[in-house]
Short mmCIF file of C-alpha atoms in Angstrom, two decimals:
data_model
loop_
_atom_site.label_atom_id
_atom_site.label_comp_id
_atom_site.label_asym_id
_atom_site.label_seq_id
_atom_site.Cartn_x
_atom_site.Cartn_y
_atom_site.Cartn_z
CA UNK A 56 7.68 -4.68 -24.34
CA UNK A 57 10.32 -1.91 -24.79
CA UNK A 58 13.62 -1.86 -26.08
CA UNK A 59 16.48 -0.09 -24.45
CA UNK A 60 19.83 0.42 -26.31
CA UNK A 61 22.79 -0.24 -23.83
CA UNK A 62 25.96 2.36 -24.75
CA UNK A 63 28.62 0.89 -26.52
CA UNK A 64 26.51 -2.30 -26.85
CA UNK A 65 24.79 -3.89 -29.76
CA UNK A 66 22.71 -6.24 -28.16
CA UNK A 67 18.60 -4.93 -27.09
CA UNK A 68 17.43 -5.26 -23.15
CA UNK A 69 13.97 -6.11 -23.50
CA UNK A 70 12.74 -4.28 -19.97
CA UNK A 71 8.97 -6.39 -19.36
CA UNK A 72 6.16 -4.52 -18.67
CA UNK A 73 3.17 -6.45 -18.99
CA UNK A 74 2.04 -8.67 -22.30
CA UNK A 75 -1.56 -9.52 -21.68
CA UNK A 76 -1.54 -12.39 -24.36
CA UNK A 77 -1.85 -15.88 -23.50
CA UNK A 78 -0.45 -18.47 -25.33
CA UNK A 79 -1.15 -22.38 -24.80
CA UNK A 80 1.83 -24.15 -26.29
CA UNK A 81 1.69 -27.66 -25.63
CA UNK A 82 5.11 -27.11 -23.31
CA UNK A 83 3.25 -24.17 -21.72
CA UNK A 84 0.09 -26.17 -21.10
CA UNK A 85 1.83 -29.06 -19.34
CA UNK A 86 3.35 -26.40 -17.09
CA UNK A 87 0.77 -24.59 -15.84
CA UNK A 88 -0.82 -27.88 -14.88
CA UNK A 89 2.27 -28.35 -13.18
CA UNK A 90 1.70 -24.44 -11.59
CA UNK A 91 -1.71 -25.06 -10.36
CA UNK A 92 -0.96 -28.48 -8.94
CA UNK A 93 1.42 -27.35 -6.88
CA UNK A 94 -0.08 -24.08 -5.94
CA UNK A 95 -2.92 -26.54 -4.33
CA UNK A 96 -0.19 -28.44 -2.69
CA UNK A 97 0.65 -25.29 -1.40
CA UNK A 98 -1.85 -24.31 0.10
CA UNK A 99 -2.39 -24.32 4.10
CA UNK A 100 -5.44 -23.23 6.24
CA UNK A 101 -4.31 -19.65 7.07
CA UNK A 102 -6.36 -17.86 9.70
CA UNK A 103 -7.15 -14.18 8.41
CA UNK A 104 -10.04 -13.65 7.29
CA UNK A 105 -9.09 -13.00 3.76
CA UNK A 106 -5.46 -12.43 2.10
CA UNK A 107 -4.00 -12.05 -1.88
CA UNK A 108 -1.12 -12.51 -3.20
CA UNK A 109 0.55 -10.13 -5.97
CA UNK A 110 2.81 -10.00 -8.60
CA UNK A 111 3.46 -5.91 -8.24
CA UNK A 112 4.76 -5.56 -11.95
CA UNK A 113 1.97 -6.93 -13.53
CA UNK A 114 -0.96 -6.79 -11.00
CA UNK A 115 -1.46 -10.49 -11.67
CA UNK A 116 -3.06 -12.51 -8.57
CA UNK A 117 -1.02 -15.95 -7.52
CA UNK A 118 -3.26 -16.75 -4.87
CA UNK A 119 -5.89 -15.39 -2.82
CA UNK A 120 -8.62 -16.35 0.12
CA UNK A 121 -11.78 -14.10 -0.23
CA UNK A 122 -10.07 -11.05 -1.54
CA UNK A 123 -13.31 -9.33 -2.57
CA UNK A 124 -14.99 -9.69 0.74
CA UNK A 125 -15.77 -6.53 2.39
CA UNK A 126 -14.02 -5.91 5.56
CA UNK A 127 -12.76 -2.90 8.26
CA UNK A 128 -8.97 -2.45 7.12
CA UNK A 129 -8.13 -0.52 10.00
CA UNK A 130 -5.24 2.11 9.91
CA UNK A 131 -4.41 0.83 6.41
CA UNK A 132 -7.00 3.53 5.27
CA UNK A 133 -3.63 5.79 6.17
CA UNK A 134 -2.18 4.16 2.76
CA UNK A 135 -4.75 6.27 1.06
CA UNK A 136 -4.17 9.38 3.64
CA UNK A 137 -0.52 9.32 2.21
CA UNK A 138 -0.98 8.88 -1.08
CA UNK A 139 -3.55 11.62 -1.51
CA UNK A 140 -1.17 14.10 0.78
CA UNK A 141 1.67 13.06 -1.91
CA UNK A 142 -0.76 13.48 -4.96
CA UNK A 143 -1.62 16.98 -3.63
CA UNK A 144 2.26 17.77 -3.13
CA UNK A 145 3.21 16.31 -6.64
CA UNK A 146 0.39 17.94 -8.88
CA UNK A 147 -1.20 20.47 -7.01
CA UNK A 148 2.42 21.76 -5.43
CA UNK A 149 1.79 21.29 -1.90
CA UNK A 150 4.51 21.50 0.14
CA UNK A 151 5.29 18.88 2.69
CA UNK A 152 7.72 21.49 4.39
CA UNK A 153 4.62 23.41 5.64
CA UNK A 154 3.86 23.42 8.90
CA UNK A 155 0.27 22.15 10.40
CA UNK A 156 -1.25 23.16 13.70
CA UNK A 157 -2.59 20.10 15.31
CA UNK A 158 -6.53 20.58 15.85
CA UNK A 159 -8.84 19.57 18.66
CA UNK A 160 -11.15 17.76 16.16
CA UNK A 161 -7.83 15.25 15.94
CA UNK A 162 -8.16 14.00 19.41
CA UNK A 163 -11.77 12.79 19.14
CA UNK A 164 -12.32 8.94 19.70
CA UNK A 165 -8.84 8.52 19.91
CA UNK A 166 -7.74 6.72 23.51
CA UNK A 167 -3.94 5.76 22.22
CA UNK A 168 -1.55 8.70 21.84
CA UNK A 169 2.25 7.51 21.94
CA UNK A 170 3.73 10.24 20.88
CA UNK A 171 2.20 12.66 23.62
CA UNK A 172 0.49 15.47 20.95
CA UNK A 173 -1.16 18.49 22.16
CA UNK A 174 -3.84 20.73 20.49
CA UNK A 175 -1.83 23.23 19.33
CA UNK A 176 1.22 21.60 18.38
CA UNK A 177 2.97 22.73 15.17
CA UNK A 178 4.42 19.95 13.13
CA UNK A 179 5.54 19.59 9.57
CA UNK A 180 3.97 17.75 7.00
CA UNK A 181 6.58 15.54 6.49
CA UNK A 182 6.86 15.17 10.12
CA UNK A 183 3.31 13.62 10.37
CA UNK A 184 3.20 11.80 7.53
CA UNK A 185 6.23 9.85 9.21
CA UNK A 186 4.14 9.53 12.29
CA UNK A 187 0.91 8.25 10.46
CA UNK A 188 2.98 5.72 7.94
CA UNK A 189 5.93 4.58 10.24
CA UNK A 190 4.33 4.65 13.54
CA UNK A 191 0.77 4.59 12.30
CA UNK A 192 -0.59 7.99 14.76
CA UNK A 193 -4.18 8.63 14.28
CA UNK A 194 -3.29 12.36 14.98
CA UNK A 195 -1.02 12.81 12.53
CA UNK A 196 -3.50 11.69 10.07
CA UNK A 197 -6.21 13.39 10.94
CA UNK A 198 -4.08 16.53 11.07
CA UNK A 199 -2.85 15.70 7.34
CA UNK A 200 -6.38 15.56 6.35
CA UNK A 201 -7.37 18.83 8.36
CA UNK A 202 -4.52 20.80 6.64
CA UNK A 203 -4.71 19.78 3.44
CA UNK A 204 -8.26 19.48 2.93
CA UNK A 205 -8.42 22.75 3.60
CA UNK A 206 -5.92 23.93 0.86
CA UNK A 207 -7.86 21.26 -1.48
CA UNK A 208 -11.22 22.85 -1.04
CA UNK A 209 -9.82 26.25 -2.24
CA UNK A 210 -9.76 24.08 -5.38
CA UNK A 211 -13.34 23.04 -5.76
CA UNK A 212 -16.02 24.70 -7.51
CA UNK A 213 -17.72 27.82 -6.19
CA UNK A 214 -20.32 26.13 -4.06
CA UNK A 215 -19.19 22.70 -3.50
CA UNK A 216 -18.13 21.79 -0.11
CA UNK A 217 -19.56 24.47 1.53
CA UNK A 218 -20.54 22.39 4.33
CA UNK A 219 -17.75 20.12 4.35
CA UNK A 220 -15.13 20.53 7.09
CA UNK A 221 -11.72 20.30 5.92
CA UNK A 222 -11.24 16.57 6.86
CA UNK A 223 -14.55 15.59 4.56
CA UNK A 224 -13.09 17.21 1.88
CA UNK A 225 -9.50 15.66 2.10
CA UNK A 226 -11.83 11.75 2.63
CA UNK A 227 -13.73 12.79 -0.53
CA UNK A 228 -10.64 12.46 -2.05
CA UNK A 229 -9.17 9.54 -0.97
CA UNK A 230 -13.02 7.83 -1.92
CA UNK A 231 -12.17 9.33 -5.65
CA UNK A 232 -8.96 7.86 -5.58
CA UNK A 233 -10.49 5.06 -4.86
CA UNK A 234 -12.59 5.16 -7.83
CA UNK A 235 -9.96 6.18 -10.13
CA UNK A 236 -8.00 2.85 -8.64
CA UNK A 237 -11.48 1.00 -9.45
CA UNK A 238 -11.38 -0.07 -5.84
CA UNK A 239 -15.01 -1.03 -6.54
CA UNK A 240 -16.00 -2.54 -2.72
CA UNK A 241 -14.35 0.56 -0.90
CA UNK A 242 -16.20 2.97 1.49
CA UNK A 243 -13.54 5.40 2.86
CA UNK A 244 -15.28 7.52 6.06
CA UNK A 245 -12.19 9.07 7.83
CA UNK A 246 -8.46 9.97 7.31
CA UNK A 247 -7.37 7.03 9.86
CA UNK A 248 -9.11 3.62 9.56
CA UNK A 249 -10.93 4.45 12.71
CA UNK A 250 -14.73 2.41 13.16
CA UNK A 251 -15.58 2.87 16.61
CA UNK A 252 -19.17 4.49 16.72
CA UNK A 253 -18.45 5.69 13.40
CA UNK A 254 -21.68 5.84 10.77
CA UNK A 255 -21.56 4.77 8.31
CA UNK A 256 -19.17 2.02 8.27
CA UNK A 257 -15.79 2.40 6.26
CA UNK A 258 -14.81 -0.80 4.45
CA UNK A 259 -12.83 -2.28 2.09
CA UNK A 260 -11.30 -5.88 0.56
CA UNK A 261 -7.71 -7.76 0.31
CA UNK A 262 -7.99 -7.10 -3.50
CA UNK A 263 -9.08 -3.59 -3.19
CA UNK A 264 -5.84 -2.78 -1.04
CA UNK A 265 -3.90 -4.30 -3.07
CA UNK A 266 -4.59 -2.43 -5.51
CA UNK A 267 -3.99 0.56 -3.78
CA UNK A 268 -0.44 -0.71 -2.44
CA UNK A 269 0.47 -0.86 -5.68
CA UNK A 270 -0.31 2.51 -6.55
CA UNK A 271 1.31 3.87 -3.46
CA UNK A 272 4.29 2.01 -4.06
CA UNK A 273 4.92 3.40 -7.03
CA UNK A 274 5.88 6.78 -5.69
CA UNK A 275 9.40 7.03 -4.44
CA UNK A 276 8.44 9.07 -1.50
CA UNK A 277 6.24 6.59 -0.46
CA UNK A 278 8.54 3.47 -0.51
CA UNK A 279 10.84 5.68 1.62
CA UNK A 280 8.41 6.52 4.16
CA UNK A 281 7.40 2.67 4.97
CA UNK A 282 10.72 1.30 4.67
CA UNK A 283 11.75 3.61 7.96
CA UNK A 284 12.30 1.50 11.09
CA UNK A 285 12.76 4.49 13.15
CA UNK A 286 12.49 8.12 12.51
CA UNK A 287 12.81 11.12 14.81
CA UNK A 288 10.55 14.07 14.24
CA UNK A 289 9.90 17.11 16.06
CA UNK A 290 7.28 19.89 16.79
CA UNK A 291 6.86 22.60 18.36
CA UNK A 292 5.18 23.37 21.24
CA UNK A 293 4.72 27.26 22.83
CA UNK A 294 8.37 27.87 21.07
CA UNK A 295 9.89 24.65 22.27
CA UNK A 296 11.32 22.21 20.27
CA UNK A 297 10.19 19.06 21.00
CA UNK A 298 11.65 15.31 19.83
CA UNK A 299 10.05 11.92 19.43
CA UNK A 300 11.85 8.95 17.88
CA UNK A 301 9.04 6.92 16.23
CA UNK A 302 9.69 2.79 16.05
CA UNK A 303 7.82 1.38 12.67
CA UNK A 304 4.87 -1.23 13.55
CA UNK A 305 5.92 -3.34 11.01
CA UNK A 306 7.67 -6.56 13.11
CA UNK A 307 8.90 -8.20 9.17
CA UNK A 308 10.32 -5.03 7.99
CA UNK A 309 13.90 -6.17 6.43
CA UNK A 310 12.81 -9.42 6.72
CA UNK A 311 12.92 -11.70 3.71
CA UNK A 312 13.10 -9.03 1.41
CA UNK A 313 10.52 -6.71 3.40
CA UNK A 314 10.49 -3.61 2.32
CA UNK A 315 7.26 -2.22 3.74
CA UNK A 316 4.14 -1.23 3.71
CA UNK A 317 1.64 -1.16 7.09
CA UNK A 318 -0.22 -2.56 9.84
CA UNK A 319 -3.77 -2.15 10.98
CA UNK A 320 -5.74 -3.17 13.72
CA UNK A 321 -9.33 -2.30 15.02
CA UNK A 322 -11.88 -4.90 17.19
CA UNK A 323 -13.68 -5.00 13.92
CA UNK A 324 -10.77 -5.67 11.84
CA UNK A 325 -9.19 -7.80 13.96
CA UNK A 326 -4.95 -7.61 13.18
CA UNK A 327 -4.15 -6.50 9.32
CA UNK A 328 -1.27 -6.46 7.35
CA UNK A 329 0.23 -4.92 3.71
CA UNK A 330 3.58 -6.41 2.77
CA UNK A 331 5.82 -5.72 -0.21
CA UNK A 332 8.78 -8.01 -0.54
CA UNK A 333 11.60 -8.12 -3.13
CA UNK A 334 14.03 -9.72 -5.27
CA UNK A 335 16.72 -8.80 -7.29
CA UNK A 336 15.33 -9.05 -10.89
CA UNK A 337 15.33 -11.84 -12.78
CA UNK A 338 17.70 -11.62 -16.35
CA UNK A 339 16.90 -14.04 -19.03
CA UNK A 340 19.30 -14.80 -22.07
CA UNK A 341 17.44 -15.80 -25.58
CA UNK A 342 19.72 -15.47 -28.09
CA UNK A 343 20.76 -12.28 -28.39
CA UNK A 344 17.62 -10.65 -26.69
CA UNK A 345 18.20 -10.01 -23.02
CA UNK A 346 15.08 -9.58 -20.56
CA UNK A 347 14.69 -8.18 -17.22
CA UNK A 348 11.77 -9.33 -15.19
CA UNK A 349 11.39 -7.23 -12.21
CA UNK A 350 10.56 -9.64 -8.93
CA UNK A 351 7.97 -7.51 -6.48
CA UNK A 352 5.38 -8.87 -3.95
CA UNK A 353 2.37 -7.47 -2.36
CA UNK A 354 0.77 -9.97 0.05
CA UNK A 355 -2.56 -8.33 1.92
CA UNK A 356 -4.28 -9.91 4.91
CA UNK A 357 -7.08 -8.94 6.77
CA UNK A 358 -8.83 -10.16 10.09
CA UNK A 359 -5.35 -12.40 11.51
CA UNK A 360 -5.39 -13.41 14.75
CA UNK A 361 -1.33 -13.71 13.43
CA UNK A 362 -0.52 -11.21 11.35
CA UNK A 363 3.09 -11.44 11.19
CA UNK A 364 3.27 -15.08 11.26
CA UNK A 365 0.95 -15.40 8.37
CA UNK A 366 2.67 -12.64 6.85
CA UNK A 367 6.12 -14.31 6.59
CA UNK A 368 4.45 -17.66 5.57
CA UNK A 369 2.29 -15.68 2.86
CA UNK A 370 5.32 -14.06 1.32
CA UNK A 371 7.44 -17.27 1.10
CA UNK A 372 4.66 -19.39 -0.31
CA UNK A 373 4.23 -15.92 -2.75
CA UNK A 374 7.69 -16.71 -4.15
CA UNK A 375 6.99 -20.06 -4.39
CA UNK A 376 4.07 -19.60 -6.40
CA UNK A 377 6.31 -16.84 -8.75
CA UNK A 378 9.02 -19.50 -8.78
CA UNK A 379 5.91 -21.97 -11.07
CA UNK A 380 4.54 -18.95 -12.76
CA UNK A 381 8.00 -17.82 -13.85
CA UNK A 382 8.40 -21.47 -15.04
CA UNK A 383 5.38 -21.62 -16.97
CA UNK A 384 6.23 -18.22 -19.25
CA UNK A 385 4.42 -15.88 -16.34
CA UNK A 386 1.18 -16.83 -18.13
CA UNK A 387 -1.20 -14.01 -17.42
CA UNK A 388 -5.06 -15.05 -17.59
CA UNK A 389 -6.69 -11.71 -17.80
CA UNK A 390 -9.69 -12.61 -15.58
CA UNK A 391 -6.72 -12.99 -12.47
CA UNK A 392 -5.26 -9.38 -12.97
CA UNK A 393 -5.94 -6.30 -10.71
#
């Protein structure tokens, strides 16, 4: 824990961070008996495939449903798109202002495009990564990871990548981001989630995600991107400036506290889902000690034939299951964290 001194004020705000020690008091015992009695009687027969539940501050697990079973995520994989784009603007100073020409290669495979792209567009970085987070455009990723995989394989070795287009390069990266995350059951094959006659298969799990939400979320930029129910962006086309309001695919966004992240949906996937839900944080007097707990969700589900029905039910059982943890000292069994 850290101490902060408040101006003008004697008294220490203990802001938590994380305490990984466990301790079984007999009063702490008898309430997380309490915790994981109700957390049973909580439980209902949700249909996706697999889901978990998160406490964002600590990365400790409340509940899950086959979170390390392998699965298509869909255009979730565009969580990792962004957050290597942001990684490359924040350490490697990319700018997002630049301006990307929209390739052929981004049209491949691709039957759905909304916002009406031509090869041959010119479109901001910022622009697309908009398009790819808010209104989840396989384009617009794909152009992302064409423009700056290019700029990151001026950064490799003499020799390496060679033979890697552009777009390889920029999915090598989000598969060692994914190793850095130790995102140990995720295969990573192309900038936009896409598995249609795709070798070989991408793949990842609920916990895997989840542990890549919270990453993301961490960045400011990021939170501000998925929290967008509409944006207008623009391109140009042959020196005309062209407009397109996008409309965020999220149906819970500022819902219950909803303050992002993504949807996803392939045949294989079946309907998929990222939330991150809030409350305003938690202050607890002892003495003269004040603590602030912070109060942030990350709920993951994969193959829902429901996806925003589960969703809403999966975040308000998630702060029911807080509400008991909370009670019981937020007891953190190290074999349950991300």
């Amino acid at each position: 824990m850290r101490l902060i001194d408040v101006a003008n004020q004697n008294t220490p705000i203990k802001v938590l961070r994380f305490d990984p020690a466990v301790t079984f008091s007999h009063r702490f015992l008898i309430a997380f008996l309490a915790f994981i009695a109700t957390a049973a009687a909580l439980r209902s027969a949700a249909g996706a495939q697999a889901f978990i539940i998160v406490d964002s501050q600590t990365g400790y697990i409340l509940e899950s449903e086959e979170p390390r079973q392998k699965r298509q995520v869909g255009s979730l994989t565009k969580i990792a798109t962004a957050s290597v784009v942001l990684d490359w603007a924040e350490h490697k100073g990319g700018n997002l202002n630049q301006v990307a020409t929209i390739p052929q290669e981004a049209f491949v495979g691709h039957l759905e495009n909304n916002i009406g792209f031509q090869p041959g567009d010119r479109i901001a970085l910022r622009d697309l990564l908009y398009a790819a987070l808010v209104q989840s455009d396989n384009i617009a990723a794909y152009t992302l990871a064409q423009h700056v995989g290019s700029q990151l394989g001026s950064l490799l070795p003499s020799g390496d990548g060679s033979r890697m287009t552009p777009a390889d390069v920029f999915v090598t990266q989000m598969n060692a981001l994914a190793t850095q995350l130790k995102m140990d059951r995720t295969r990573f094959v192309n900038p936009h989630g896409v598995d249609d006659k795709v070798r070989p298969m991408p793949f990842s799990t609920a916990e895997d995600m989840a542990r890549l939400t919270r990453y993301a979320m961490n960045k400011a930029s990021f939170r501000f991107y998925v929290s967008q129910k509409g944006r207008q962006i623009s391109f140009d086309r042959g020196g005309h400036r062209l407009n397109y309001m996008l409309r965020n695919t999220n149906e819970l966004l500022g819902k219950m506290g909803i303050d992002g992240v993504k949807t996803g949906r392939t045949a294989r996937a079946g309907d998929c889902l990222i939330l991150s839900a809030n409350r305003e944080p938690e202050i607890v007097t002892q003495g003269k000690a004040i603590t602030v707990y912070p109060r942030h969700l990350i709920v993951v589900l994969l193959g829902s034939t429901n996806r925003f029905g589960e969703g809403a039910g999966l975040i308000a059982r998630g702060w029911q299951l807080y509400d008991q943890w909370a009670v019981s000292g937020r007891l953190a069994d190290p074999k349950k964290l991300l």
